[in-house]
Amino acid sequence: MVVFDCDSTLTKIEGVDLLAELKGREKEVKALTEMTMNGHLLFSQALHQRLEMVKPTKKELLWLGGQYIENRLSDAREVIARLKEAGRKVYIVTGGYREAVEILAEYLGVKKRNVFALDLKFGKNENYLGPNWKNPLSQHDGKREILRRISKQGKTIFVGDGATDLETKDVVDLFVGFGGVVVRPIVKENADVFLEELSLLPILKIVQKGRKT
């Protein structure tokens, strides 16, 4: 299996930061994002604070899905197609919001059932009510729990940019740190492999060189 994070990995943006721009809270939200991605703040703490600042509507998440596609890595679709042609199962595991992530996933050719993302609750007018705290991804070590489940199916590579991705290192066969969009020191120092170019094509080489998934 090959598993990808979404923001700053498959796409060049951080979705929550883009939503924050719409609400005039960009500076505060971006600071929380950086603290979380660099391992200085628990994801569950940042999640609540950022969502209270942004309070995204369903309409805004659909808009964000389009932004994900517009800002995708240029070779993401090709890489995923080639992995699937080679018989690899491809997943997306992310702290991003499901409505937006599934739009990108469909464009890239990843099945909805292979997408693990945050679920938000909405009211009758599609206004934000809060996160679904039962979703493992709303909790600290949520990605690690999801990757632990996926890895039971066979050898697994996880590709991600942030500290929450790095937390999965002990439950996957290979953790690939992705620094093509942003280099996070904690990830660069601790990843099994670290990529700095703005391309996912090296993933194909990693698989082809015998790091079986």
mmCIF file of C-alpha atoms in Angstrom:
data_model
loop_
_atom_site.group_PDB
_atom_site.id
_atom_site.type_symbol
_atom_site.label_atom_id
_atom_site.label_comp_id
_atom_site.label_asym_id
_atom_site.label_seq_id
_atom_site.Cartn_x
_atom_site.Cartn_y
_atom_site.Cartn_z
ATOM 1 C CA MET A 1 0.000 0.000 0.000
ATOM 2 C CA VAL A 2 1.030 3.576 -0.663
ATOM 3 C CA VAL A 3 -0.615 6.163 1.580
ATOM 4 C CA PHE A 4 -0.466 9.918 1.063
ATOM 5 C CA ASP A 5 -1.164 12.881 3.277
ATOM 6 C CA CYS A 6 -3.126 15.597 1.465
ATOM 7 C CA ASP A 7 -2.183 19.184 2.327
ATOM 8 C CA SER A 8 1.377 20.173 1.383
ATOM 9 C CA THR A 9 1.842 16.693 -0.105
ATOM 10 C CA LEU A 10 -0.690 15.989 -2.858
ATOM 11 C CA THR A 11 -1.530 19.677 -3.057
ATOM 12 C CA LYS A 12 0.645 22.738 -2.494
ATOM 13 C CA ILE A 13 -1.708 24.433 -0.026
ATOM 14 C CA GLU A 14 -2.847 24.010 3.574
ATOM 15 C CA GLY A 15 -6.630 23.989 3.313
ATOM 16 C CA VAL A 16 -7.352 25.410 6.741
ATOM 17 C CA ASP A 17 -5.018 28.344 6.060
ATOM 18 C CA LEU A 18 -6.880 29.112 2.845
ATOM 19 C CA LEU A 19 -10.213 29.006 4.672
ATOM 20 C CA ALA A 20 -8.746 31.333 7.284
ATOM 21 C CA GLU A 21 -8.010 33.892 4.570
ATOM 22 C CA LEU A 22 -11.728 33.990 3.787
ATOM 23 C CA LYS A 23 -12.474 34.800 7.428
ATOM 24 C CA GLY A 24 -9.657 37.278 8.008
ATOM 25 C CA ARG A 25 -7.979 34.927 10.507
ATOM 26 C CA GLU A 26 -5.045 33.854 8.349
ATOM 27 C CA LYS A 27 -2.248 34.951 10.683
ATOM 28 C CA GLU A 28 -3.607 33.222 13.793
ATOM 29 C CA VAL A 29 -4.585 30.014 12.019
ATOM 30 C CA LYS A 30 -1.325 29.760 10.102
ATOM 31 C CA ALA A 31 0.613 30.084 13.356
ATOM 32 C CA LEU A 32 -1.331 27.161 14.840
ATOM 33 C CA THR A 33 -0.805 25.108 11.677
ATOM 34 C CA GLU A 34 2.945 25.640 11.784
ATOM 35 C CA MET A 35 3.129 24.755 15.482
ATOM 36 C CA THR A 36 1.233 21.524 14.830
ATOM 37 C CA MET A 37 3.118 20.497 11.689
ATOM 38 C CA ASN A 38 6.451 21.114 13.414
ATOM 39 C CA GLY A 39 5.477 19.066 16.463
ATOM 40 C CA HIS A 40 5.034 21.902 18.974
ATOM 41 C CA LEU A 41 1.260 21.538 19.501
ATOM 42 C CA LEU A 42 -1.022 18.488 19.663
ATOM 43 C CA PHE A 43 -3.212 18.159 16.583
ATOM 44 C CA SER A 44 -6.380 17.750 18.663
ATOM 45 C CA GLN A 45 -5.699 21.066 20.417
ATOM 46 C CA ALA A 46 -5.007 22.896 17.175
ATOM 47 C CA LEU A 47 -8.032 21.317 15.509
ATOM 48 C CA HIS A 48 -10.503 22.801 17.961
ATOM 49 C CA GLN A 49 -8.875 26.235 17.995
ATOM 50 C CA ARG A 50 -8.607 26.511 14.220
ATOM 51 C CA LEU A 51 -12.138 25.326 13.566
ATOM 52 C CA GLU A 52 -13.550 27.823 16.043
ATOM 53 C CA MET A 53 -11.749 30.573 14.140
ATOM 54 C CA VAL A 54 -12.710 29.371 10.668
ATOM 55 C CA LYS A 55 -16.129 27.667 11.146
ATOM 56 C CA PRO A 56 -16.301 26.478 7.521
ATOM 57 C CA THR A 57 -19.629 25.990 5.780
ATOM 58 C CA LYS A 58 -20.238 23.076 3.419
ATOM 59 C CA LYS A 59 -20.171 25.499 0.507
ATOM 60 C CA GLU A 60 -16.737 26.716 1.549
ATOM 61 C CA LEU A 61 -15.443 23.143 1.757
ATOM 62 C CA LEU A 62 -16.658 22.431 -1.771
ATOM 63 C CA TRP A 63 -14.824 25.569 -2.884
ATOM 64 C CA LEU A 64 -11.731 24.320 -1.072
ATOM 65 C CA GLY A 65 -11.922 21.038 -2.955
ATOM 66 C CA GLY A 66 -11.614 23.001 -6.181
ATOM 67 C CA GLN A 67 -8.640 24.874 -4.777
ATOM 68 C CA TYR A 68 -6.984 21.572 -3.924
ATOM 69 C CA ILE A 69 -7.278 20.516 -7.558
ATOM 70 C CA GLU A 70 -6.028 23.844 -8.899
ATOM 71 C CA ASN A 71 -3.006 23.691 -6.589
ATOM 72 C CA ARG A 72 -2.291 19.962 -6.897
ATOM 73 C CA LEU A 73 1.218 18.717 -7.510
ATOM 74 C CA SER A 74 1.527 18.523 -11.270
ATOM 75 C CA ASP A 75 2.477 14.851 -11.296
ATOM 76 C CA ALA A 76 0.198 13.606 -8.498
ATOM 77 C CA ARG A 77 -2.430 12.181 -10.829
ATOM 78 C CA GLU A 78 0.177 10.428 -12.982
ATOM 79 C CA VAL A 79 1.970 8.941 -9.982
ATOM 80 C CA ILE A 80 -1.233 7.567 -8.487
ATOM 81 C CA ALA A 81 -2.301 6.113 -11.838
ATOM 82 C CA ARG A 82 1.051 4.378 -12.251
ATOM 83 C CA LEU A 83 0.970 3.002 -8.717
ATOM 84 C CA LYS A 84 -2.473 1.544 -9.359
ATOM 85 C CA GLU A 85 -1.342 0.093 -12.688
ATOM 86 C CA ALA A 86 1.464 -1.629 -10.793
ATOM 87 C CA GLY A 87 -1.109 -3.198 -8.477
ATOM 88 C CA ARG A 88 -0.602 -0.935 -5.472
ATOM 89 C CA LYS A 89 -3.521 0.150 -3.321
ATOM 90 C CA VAL A 90 -3.507 3.922 -2.831
ATOM 91 C CA TYR A 91 -4.951 5.698 0.203
ATOM 92 C CA ILE A 92 -5.221 9.260 1.474
ATOM 93 C CA VAL A 93 -5.026 9.766 5.251
ATOM 94 C CA THR A 94 -5.294 13.388 6.306
ATOM 95 C CA GLY A 95 -6.354 15.828 8.978
ATOM 96 C CA GLY A 96 -8.120 17.748 6.208
ATOM 97 C CA TYR A 97 -11.879 18.014 5.849
ATOM 98 C CA ARG A 98 -13.659 15.158 4.085
ATOM 99 C CA GLU A 99 -15.897 17.196 1.773
ATOM 100 C CA ALA A 100 -12.876 18.969 0.293
ATOM 101 C CA VAL A 101 -10.472 16.026 0.299
ATOM 102 C CA GLU A 102 -12.889 13.699 -1.499
ATOM 103 C CA ILE A 103 -13.117 16.167 -4.388
ATOM 104 C CA LEU A 104 -9.351 16.014 -4.843
ATOM 105 C CA ALA A 105 -9.316 12.248 -4.334
ATOM 106 C CA GLU A 106 -11.876 11.697 -7.085
ATOM 107 C CA TYR A 107 -9.848 13.864 -9.467
ATOM 108 C CA LEU A 108 -6.663 11.942 -8.640
ATOM 109 C CA GLY A 109 -8.320 8.549 -8.994
ATOM 110 C CA VAL A 110 -8.427 7.516 -5.334
ATOM 111 C CA LYS A 111 -11.593 5.698 -4.273
ATOM 112 C CA LYS A 112 -13.728 7.302 -1.570
ATOM 113 C CA ARG A 113 -13.457 4.204 0.586
ATOM 114 C CA ASN A 114 -9.691 4.713 0.585
ATOM 115 C CA VAL A 115 -9.971 8.267 1.911
ATOM 116 C CA PHE A 116 -9.653 8.857 5.657
ATOM 117 C CA ALA A 117 -10.330 12.477 6.616
ATOM 118 C CA LEU A 118 -11.965 14.619 9.290
ATOM 119 C CA ASP A 119 -15.748 14.642 9.503
ATOM 120 C CA LEU A 120 -17.487 17.876 10.447
ATOM 121 C CA LYS A 121 -21.078 18.343 11.588
ATOM 122 C CA PHE A 122 -23.356 20.847 9.857
ATOM 123 C CA GLY A 123 -26.769 22.343 10.603
ATOM 124 C CA LYS A 124 -29.825 22.588 8.358
ATOM 125 C CA ASN A 125 -28.358 25.629 6.629
ATOM 126 C CA GLU A 126 -25.072 23.750 6.112
ATOM 127 C CA ASN A 127 -23.395 25.944 8.714
ATOM 128 C CA TYR A 128 -20.604 24.516 10.840
ATOM 129 C CA LEU A 129 -21.601 22.923 14.158
ATOM 130 C CA GLY A 130 -18.403 21.164 15.189
ATOM 131 C CA PRO A 131 -16.114 18.214 14.482
ATOM 132 C CA ASN A 132 -17.080 14.585 14.895
ATOM 133 C CA TRP A 133 -14.905 13.742 17.878
ATOM 134 C CA LYS A 134 -15.544 10.005 17.355
ATOM 135 C CA ASN A 135 -13.399 10.111 14.229
ATOM 136 C CA PRO A 136 -9.883 8.915 15.209
ATOM 137 C CA LEU A 137 -8.394 11.679 13.066
ATOM 138 C CA SER A 138 -9.797 14.285 15.452
ATOM 139 C CA GLN A 139 -7.573 12.905 18.204
ATOM 140 C CA HIS A 140 -3.862 12.888 18.963
ATOM 141 C CA ASP A 141 -2.211 9.914 17.202
ATOM 142 C CA GLY A 142 -5.247 9.560 14.928
ATOM 143 C CA LYS A 143 -3.166 9.080 11.793
ATOM 144 C CA ARG A 144 -1.073 6.483 13.565
ATOM 145 C CA GLU A 145 -4.209 4.516 14.445
ATOM 146 C CA ILE A 146 -5.516 4.622 10.855
ATOM 147 C CA LEU A 147 -2.119 3.616 9.436
ATOM 148 C CA ARG A 148 -1.901 0.780 11.931
ATOM 149 C CA ARG A 149 -5.178 -0.582 10.545
ATOM 150 C CA ILE A 150 -4.138 -0.150 6.922
ATOM 151 C CA SER A 151 -0.729 -1.747 7.470
ATOM 152 C CA LYS A 152 -2.392 -4.966 8.641
ATOM 153 C CA GLN A 153 -3.204 -5.589 4.957
ATOM 154 C CA GLY A 154 0.465 -5.683 3.978
ATOM 155 C CA LYS A 155 3.631 -3.650 3.636
ATOM 156 C CA THR A 156 2.898 0.059 3.662
ATOM 157 C CA ILE A 157 4.616 3.300 2.644
ATOM 158 C CA PHE A 158 3.332 6.589 4.039
ATOM 159 C CA VAL A 159 4.200 9.890 2.380
ATOM 160 C CA GLY A 160 3.637 13.099 4.338
ATOM 161 C CA ASP A 161 5.075 16.468 5.259
ATOM 162 C CA GLY A 162 4.227 17.054 8.913
ATOM 163 C CA ALA A 163 4.889 15.922 12.462
ATOM 164 C CA THR A 164 1.507 14.192 12.645
ATOM 165 C CA ASP A 165 2.580 12.117 9.635
ATOM 166 C CA LEU A 166 5.915 11.295 11.249
ATOM 167 C CA GLU A 167 4.047 9.823 14.230
ATOM 168 C CA THR A 168 3.093 6.876 11.992
ATOM 169 C CA LYS A 169 6.703 5.856 11.381
ATOM 170 C CA ASP A 170 6.647 2.934 13.813
ATOM 171 C CA VAL A 171 3.528 1.339 12.285
ATOM 172 C CA VAL A 172 4.496 1.537 8.592
ATOM 173 C CA ASP A 173 7.303 -0.163 6.690
ATOM 174 C CA LEU A 174 8.691 3.059 5.251
ATOM 175 C CA PHE A 175 7.973 6.666 6.135
ATOM 176 C CA VAL A 176 8.772 9.094 3.321
ATOM 177 C CA GLY A 177 8.988 12.700 4.453
ATOM 178 C CA PHE A 178 7.874 15.089 1.740
ATOM 179 C CA GLY A 179 9.529 18.505 1.718
ATOM 180 C CA GLY A 180 8.679 19.564 -1.814
ATOM 181 C CA VAL A 181 6.212 22.181 -0.588
ATOM 182 C CA VAL A 182 7.635 22.946 2.851
ATOM 183 C CA VAL A 183 10.587 21.438 4.707
ATOM 184 C CA ARG A 184 9.838 20.699 8.348
ATOM 185 C CA PRO A 185 13.086 20.041 10.278
ATOM 186 C CA ILE A 186 11.639 17.389 12.590
ATOM 187 C CA VAL A 187 10.419 15.411 9.582
ATOM 188 C CA LYS A 188 13.631 15.835 7.604
ATOM 189 C CA GLU A 189 15.704 14.611 10.539
ATOM 190 C CA ASN A 190 13.594 11.547 11.337
ATOM 191 C CA ALA A 191 12.072 10.283 8.078
ATOM 192 C CA ASP A 192 13.341 7.013 6.592
ATOM 193 C CA VAL A 193 13.595 8.835 3.265
ATOM 194 C CA PHE A 194 13.215 12.577 2.687
ATOM 195 C CA LEU A 195 12.249 14.190 -0.624
ATOM 196 C CA GLU A 196 12.833 17.898 -1.250
ATOM 197 C CA GLU A 197 11.878 18.294 -4.907
ATOM 198 C CA LEU A 198 8.379 19.438 -5.855
ATOM 199 C CA SER A 199 7.497 16.074 -7.358
ATOM 200 C CA LEU A 200 6.031 12.746 -6.305
ATOM 201 C CA LEU A 201 7.765 10.823 -9.095
ATOM 202 C CA PRO A 202 10.539 9.627 -6.726
ATOM 203 C CA ILE A 203 7.878 7.538 -4.978
ATOM 204 C CA LEU A 204 7.744 5.355 -8.081
ATOM 205 C CA LYS A 205 11.504 4.866 -7.917
ATOM 206 C CA ILE A 206 11.322 3.939 -4.235
ATOM 207 C CA VAL A 207 8.750 1.260 -5.014
ATOM 208 C CA GLN A 208 10.657 0.022 -8.073
ATOM 209 C CA LYS A 209 13.923 -0.300 -6.150
ATOM 210 C CA GLY A 210 12.470 -3.140 -4.160
ATOM 211 C CA ARG A 211 10.921 -1.370 -1.180
ATOM 212 C CA LYS A 212 7.917 -3.620 -1.649
ATOM 213 C CA THR A 213 4.466 -2.380 -0.565
#
